[in-house]
Tab-separated table of C-alpha atoms in Angstrom:
chain	number	residue	atom	x	y	z
A	1	MET	CA	57.316	32.103	18.611
A	2	PRO	CA	54.989	35.275	17.677
A	3	ALA	CA	56.799	38.494	17.540
A	4	GLY	CA	56.563	40.990	20.064
A	5	GLY	CA	55.206	37.997	23.106
A	6	SER	CA	57.371	37.330	26.265
A	7	VAL	CA	59.604	34.898	25.018
A	8	ASP	CA	60.335	37.007	21.888
A	9	LEU	CA	60.852	39.665	23.686
A	10	SER	CA	63.288	37.685	26.114
A	11	ALA	CA	65.151	36.072	23.344
A	12	ARG	CA	66.552	39.228	22.318
A	13	ILE	CA	67.449	40.824	25.238
A	14	VAL	CA	69.322	37.076	24.962
A	15	ALA	CA	70.644	38.066	21.569
A	16	ASP	CA	71.859	41.574	22.805
A	17	GLN	CA	73.557	40.086	24.755
A	18	LEU	CA	75.455	38.023	23.657
A	19	HIS	CA	75.949	40.212	20.521
A	20	LYS	CA	78.059	42.796	23.147
A	21	VAL	CA	79.925	39.646	24.464
A	22	TRP	CA	80.921	37.848	21.640
A	23	GLY	CA	80.425	41.045	19.559
A	24	GLN	CA	79.174	38.295	16.064
A	25	PRO	CA	75.169	39.099	15.080
A	26	VAL	CA	72.438	37.089	16.727
A	27	THR	CA	69.557	36.677	15.119
A	28	VAL	CA	65.659	36.084	16.569
A	29	GLU	CA	63.825	34.260	13.803
A	30	ASN	CA	60.254	34.167	14.068
A	31	ARG	CA	58.638	30.673	13.114
A	32	THR	CA	54.962	30.911	14.344
A	33	GLY	CA	51.793	28.653	14.454
A	34	GLY	CA	50.896	25.298	14.849
A	35	GLY	CA	51.092	25.563	19.171
A	36	ASN	CA	54.982	26.278	18.342
A	37	ASN	CA	54.966	22.814	16.528
A	38	ILE	CA	56.511	24.902	13.920
A	39	ALA	CA	59.077	26.340	15.284
A	40	GLY	CA	60.055	23.259	17.384
A	41	GLU	CA	59.772	20.969	14.560
A	42	THR	CA	62.569	23.119	12.590
A	43	VAL	CA	65.379	22.831	15.424
A	44	ALA	CA	64.907	19.435	15.954
A	45	LYS	CA	65.735	18.840	12.035
A	46	ALA	CA	68.617	21.663	12.529
A	47	GLU	CA	72.489	20.334	12.130
A	48	PRO	CA	73.742	19.893	16.114
A	49	ASP	CA	76.067	22.401	16.081
A	50	GLY	CA	75.448	25.074	19.079
A	51	TYR	CA	74.175	27.602	15.947
A	52	THR	CA	70.487	27.074	15.783
A	53	LEU	CA	68.501	26.591	18.796
A	54	LEU	CA	64.704	26.963	20.034
A	55	ALA	CA	63.231	30.052	22.172
A	56	THR	CA	60.146	28.323	23.301
A	57	PRO	CA	57.579	29.412	25.727
A	58	PRO	CA	57.541	25.502	28.057
A	59	ASN	CA	54.492	23.892	25.839
A	60	ILE	CA	56.788	22.468	23.148
A	61	ILE	CA	58.690	20.829	25.911
A	62	THR	CA	56.417	20.204	28.815
A	63	ALA	CA	52.842	19.937	27.201
A	64	ASN	CA	53.170	19.029	23.479
A	65	ALA	CA	53.665	15.221	23.802
A	66	ALA	CA	50.523	14.886	25.767
A	67	LEU	CA	48.306	17.487	24.618
A	68	TYR	CA	49.208	15.800	20.221
A	69	LYS	CA	48.003	12.795	19.091
A	70	GLN	CA	50.407	13.041	16.277
A	71	LEU	CA	53.858	15.147	15.910
A	72	ASN	CA	56.783	15.185	13.610
A	73	TYR	CA	59.844	15.121	15.997
A	74	ASP	CA	60.043	14.299	19.349
A	75	PRO	CA	60.514	17.946	22.094
A	76	ALA	CA	61.483	15.192	24.463
A	77	ALA	CA	64.921	14.759	21.928
A	78	LEU	CA	65.824	18.294	22.003
A	79	LYS	CA	68.350	19.257	24.678
A	80	PRO	CA	68.341	21.923	26.994
A	81	VAL	CA	70.335	24.997	26.759
A	82	ALA	CA	69.570	27.676	28.674
A	83	ILE	CA	66.551	29.315	30.608
A	84	MET	CA	66.374	32.779	29.616
A	85	ALA	CA	64.020	33.916	31.894
A	86	GLU	CA	60.808	33.336	33.957
A	87	GLY	CA	57.542	35.055	34.684
A	88	TRP	CA	54.953	34.294	37.155
A	89	ASN	CA	51.677	33.780	37.046
A	90	VAL	CA	48.715	35.035	39.181
A	91	LEU	CA	45.050	34.511	39.322
A	92	ALA	CA	42.458	36.846	38.680
A	93	VAL	CA	39.095	37.501	39.086
A	94	LYS	CA	36.368	39.731	36.948
A	95	ASN	CA	36.457	43.421	39.287
A	96	THR	CA	32.677	42.982	39.766
A	97	SER	CA	33.352	39.758	41.756
A	98	PRO	CA	32.056	38.118	45.440
A	99	ALA	CA	35.545	36.383	45.807
A	100	ASN	CA	38.138	38.443	47.233
A	101	ALA	CA	40.552	35.813	48.936
A	102	VAL	CA	41.276	32.238	47.112
A	103	ALA	CA	38.726	31.095	49.321
A	104	GLU	CA	35.884	32.505	48.515
A	105	LEU	CA	36.241	31.808	45.041
A	106	ILE	CA	36.525	28.048	46.044
A	107	ALA	CA	33.591	28.090	47.955
A	108	LEU	CA	31.466	30.403	45.175
A	109	ALA	CA	32.966	28.088	42.984
A	110	LYS	CA	31.777	24.813	45.089
A	111	ALA	CA	27.932	26.797	45.103
A	112	ASN	CA	27.261	26.686	41.127
A	113	PRO	CA	29.065	24.420	39.909
A	114	GLY	CA	29.522	24.537	35.721
A	115	ARG	CA	28.667	28.159	35.960
A	116	MET	CA	31.117	29.988	36.497
A	117	THR	CA	33.933	30.387	33.299
A	118	TYR	CA	37.525	31.321	32.685
A	119	ALA	CA	38.853	32.371	30.189
A	120	SER	CA	42.977	31.000	28.808
A	121	GLN	CA	44.966	32.416	25.752
A	122	GLY	CA	44.175	29.234	24.276
A	123	ASN	CA	43.949	24.929	24.769
A	124	GLY	CA	46.850	23.342	25.784
A	125	SER	CA	48.289	27.355	27.058
A	126	THR	CA	49.940	27.718	30.293
A	127	THR	CA	47.178	29.359	31.929
A	128	HIS	CA	44.512	26.630	30.354
A	129	LEU	CA	46.407	23.937	32.467
A	130	THR	CA	47.004	26.273	35.460
A	131	ALA	CA	43.639	26.803	35.186
A	132	GLU	CA	42.631	22.454	35.491
A	133	LEU	CA	45.736	22.064	37.730
A	134	PHE	CA	43.886	25.013	39.967
A	135	LEU	CA	40.508	22.898	39.276
A	136	SER	CA	41.795	19.109	40.286
A	137	ARG	CA	43.719	20.100	43.581
A	138	THR	CA	39.897	22.234	44.924
A	139	GLY	CA	37.402	19.947	43.453
A	140	THR	CA	35.305	22.203	41.963
A	141	LYS	CA	33.645	22.898	38.519
A	142	ILE	CA	35.032	26.165	36.253
A	143	VAL	CA	32.967	26.380	32.436
A	144	HIS	CA	36.594	27.052	30.627
A	145	ILE	CA	36.747	29.556	27.406
A	146	PRO	CA	39.582	29.802	25.354
A	147	CYS	CA	40.718	33.294	23.883
A	148	ARG	CA	43.340	33.475	20.985
A	149	GLY	CA	46.221	35.386	22.926
A	150	ALA	CA	46.772	36.311	26.931
A	151	ALA	CA	45.970	40.066	26.841
A	152	PRO	CA	42.438	38.898	24.771
A	153	ALA	CA	41.978	36.991	27.606
A	154	ALA	CA	42.479	39.620	29.324
A	155	ASN	CA	40.324	41.598	28.098
A	156	ASP	CA	37.018	39.331	28.145
A	157	LEU	CA	38.451	39.215	32.555
A	158	ALA	CA	37.770	43.101	31.988
A	159	GLY	CA	34.773	43.646	30.332
A	160	GLY	CA	32.958	40.700	32.601
A	161	HIS	CA	32.608	38.270	30.062
A	162	VAL	CA	34.674	35.442	31.974
A	163	ASP	CA	35.066	35.329	36.045
A	164	MET	CA	38.665	34.203	36.027
A	165	MET	CA	41.601	33.595	34.887
A	166	PHE	CA	45.053	32.433	35.174
A	167	CYS	CA	47.477	34.965	33.981
A	168	ASP	CA	51.260	36.417	34.134
A	169	LEU	CA	51.567	39.249	36.243
A	170	GLY	CA	52.996	41.221	33.013
A	171	THR	CA	49.755	40.918	30.812
A	172	ILE	CA	47.526	41.783	34.190
A	173	LEU	CA	48.965	43.950	36.164
A	174	PRO	CA	47.864	47.174	34.425
A	175	LEU	CA	44.349	46.157	34.564
A	176	HIS	CA	44.968	45.217	37.877
A	177	GLN	CA	46.535	48.641	39.408
A	178	GLY	CA	43.545	50.139	36.991
A	179	GLY	CA	40.643	48.248	38.610
A	180	ARG	CA	39.654	46.435	36.165
A	181	VAL	CA	40.206	43.267	37.798
A	182	ARG	CA	40.943	42.094	40.647
A	183	ILE	CA	44.413	39.950	41.570
A	184	ILE	CA	43.431	38.247	44.301
A	185	ALA	CA	46.387	35.508	44.512
A	186	ALA	CA	49.561	34.514	43.180
A	187	ALA	CA	50.324	31.246	41.703
A	188	THR	CA	54.171	31.049	42.730
A	189	LEU	CA	55.184	29.688	46.434
A	190	ASP	CA	56.331	33.085	47.150
A	191	ARG	CA	54.731	35.953	47.323
A	192	LEU	CA	56.067	38.740	44.290
A	193	SER	CA	57.484	42.043	45.453
A	194	GLN	CA	54.884	43.787	42.459
A	195	ILE	CA	51.603	42.880	44.130
A	196	PRO	CA	53.694	41.338	48.305
A	197	ALA	CA	50.220	43.003	49.484
A	198	VAL	CA	48.947	39.911	48.146
A	199	PRO	CA	49.313	36.496	49.469
A	200	THR	CA	49.730	33.285	47.733
A	201	ILE	CA	47.692	30.427	46.391
A	202	ASP	CA	49.831	27.853	48.808
A	203	GLU	CA	49.239	30.550	51.816
A	204	SER	CA	45.733	30.635	50.345
A	205	GLY	CA	44.858	26.579	51.945
A	206	VAL	CA	45.982	24.665	48.308
A	207	LYS	CA	49.522	23.428	49.611
A	208	GLY	CA	51.982	22.949	46.929
A	209	PHE	CA	50.336	25.222	44.188
A	210	SER	CA	53.197	26.685	41.996
A	211	SER	CA	52.986	27.241	38.114
A	212	THR	CA	55.089	30.096	36.454
A	213	THR	CA	56.264	30.676	33.012
A	214	PHE	CA	59.563	30.140	31.791
A	215	TYR	CA	61.529	30.641	28.468
A	216	ALA	CA	64.009	28.052	27.148
A	217	LEU	CA	66.621	27.398	24.862
A	218	MET	CA	66.974	24.272	23.135
A	219	ALA	CA	69.747	22.843	20.773
A	220	PRO	CA	68.402	19.855	17.959
A	221	PRO	CA	69.434	16.648	19.087
A	222	LYS	CA	72.633	14.966	19.530
A	223	THR	CA	74.021	18.654	20.666
A	224	SER	CA	77.134	17.672	22.603
A	225	LEU	CA	76.758	18.477	26.562
A	226	GLY	CA	80.383	20.340	25.918
A	227	VAL	CA	78.993	22.647	23.722
A	228	ARG	CA	75.307	23.031	26.352
A	229	ASP	CA	77.721	23.752	28.737
A	230	LYS	CA	79.072	26.538	26.765
A	231	LEU	CA	76.613	27.870	25.481
A	232	ASN	CA	74.754	28.139	29.250
A	233	LYS	CA	77.167	30.219	31.533
A	234	ALA	CA	77.000	32.623	28.630
A	235	ILE	CA	74.012	33.081	28.622
A	236	VAL	CA	73.674	32.787	32.032
A	237	ALA	CA	76.233	35.136	32.872
A	238	ALA	CA	74.996	37.781	30.072
A	239	MET	CA	71.654	37.459	31.188
A	240	GLN	CA	72.802	38.336	35.037
A	241	THR	CA	73.587	42.420	33.873
A	242	PRO	CA	72.567	45.063	35.212
A	243	ASP	CA	71.877	46.673	31.588
A	244	ALA	CA	69.749	42.894	30.898
A	245	GLN	CA	67.967	42.900	34.661
A	246	ALA	CA	67.003	45.633	33.327
A	247	LYS	CA	65.298	45.314	30.283
A	248	LEU	CA	63.565	41.529	31.856
A	249	LYS	CA	61.990	43.978	34.206
A	250	THR	CA	59.986	46.060	31.771
A	251	ILE	CA	58.639	42.824	30.962
A	252	PHE	CA	58.108	41.363	34.121
A	253	VAL	CA	60.334	38.633	34.359
A	254	GLY	CA	63.518	37.322	35.757
A	255	ALA	CA	66.856	35.849	35.184
A	256	SER	CA	67.311	31.899	36.187
A	257	THR	CA	70.865	30.830	36.870
A	258	LEU	CA	70.005	26.926	36.196
A	259	GLY	CA	72.903	24.958	34.291
A	260	VAL	CA	72.658	22.798	32.252
A	261	SER	CA	71.710	19.725	34.373
A	262	GLU	CA	69.184	21.108	36.634
A	263	MET	CA	67.757	22.634	33.663
A	264	GLY	CA	66.387	19.276	31.685
A	265	GLU	CA	65.596	18.025	35.620
A	266	PHE	CA	63.540	20.879	36.397
A	267	ILE	CA	61.929	20.195	32.717
A	268	LYS	CA	61.371	16.764	32.934
A	269	ALA	CA	59.515	17.582	36.330
A	270	GLN	CA	57.396	19.981	34.867
A	271	ALA	CA	56.166	17.683	31.796
A	272	THR	CA	55.336	15.069	34.224
A	273	LEU	CA	53.193	17.516	36.033
A	274	TRP	CA	51.724	19.174	33.531
A	275	GLY	CA	51.139	15.578	31.992
A	276	ASN	CA	49.289	14.026	34.361
A	277	VAL	CA	46.637	17.476	34.168
A	278	ILE	CA	46.574	16.862	30.662
A	279	ARG	CA	45.275	13.464	31.174
A	280	ALA	CA	43.059	13.463	33.665
A	281	ALA	CA	41.447	16.062	31.836
A	282	ASN	CA	41.584	14.319	29.207
A	283	ILE	CA	42.530	17.771	26.921
A	284	THR	CA	43.730	17.814	23.797
A	285	VAL	CA	44.829	19.866	20.586
A	286	GLU	CA	44.386	19.859	16.433
A	287	GLN	CA	46.808	20.292	14.760
């Protein structure tokens, strides 16, 4: 995971809280590259003792198995420990767009098939897959413009170089508040407290549409349920403290209370959802 991103910051909040509880140092080590597969492979081959965990955005455990033709490890063999934090995705358009609502955006795209563009933080990313899910659910054709990260994609939208994008709230909200882009819908089932006047995509007629970005801790294969359950309880409790809650709020994410088994079921459902999107859109990524 790259330093300074939401998953890195979430991991450092967890590490700090656990250090306070346990009185032992908890180290965050950044291993970047290969669509996060370098970090994934490292943890997959680590000892299953609970001392080495993978802090990851969704792609490793919900998308990479379908995106990459060959991996040196099995993402499905990684064992769930805890969800450190959960972010919220929103749909934004450039500030000169005539579309002020989801229905208007859909109508505009259908009137101009293949002529509109959307940005993402890169091929196979959550923002890319969320947009492809939206296109499949709405029967629209909008051209993908991949960027090297969420911030460059958001800047392209603010500059009017693309028409729309799905993005995490923390990255895009300052641009929305500054009038440089317009958030027209939340990609969550409930409205977001930070932008309560903005409807959800579900409310706007695309029923059941939901896309969140979660940051997970995964253990090496064969790590025992007992070890993982102990870690889960400590992490969930630590992230509910006022100090952790205040820190999470600054990066526009919320804590999760999912236990190990609930987390496992959630990840399986997400892997099915995004795997279907990847195969339907014929998305592949080269290592």
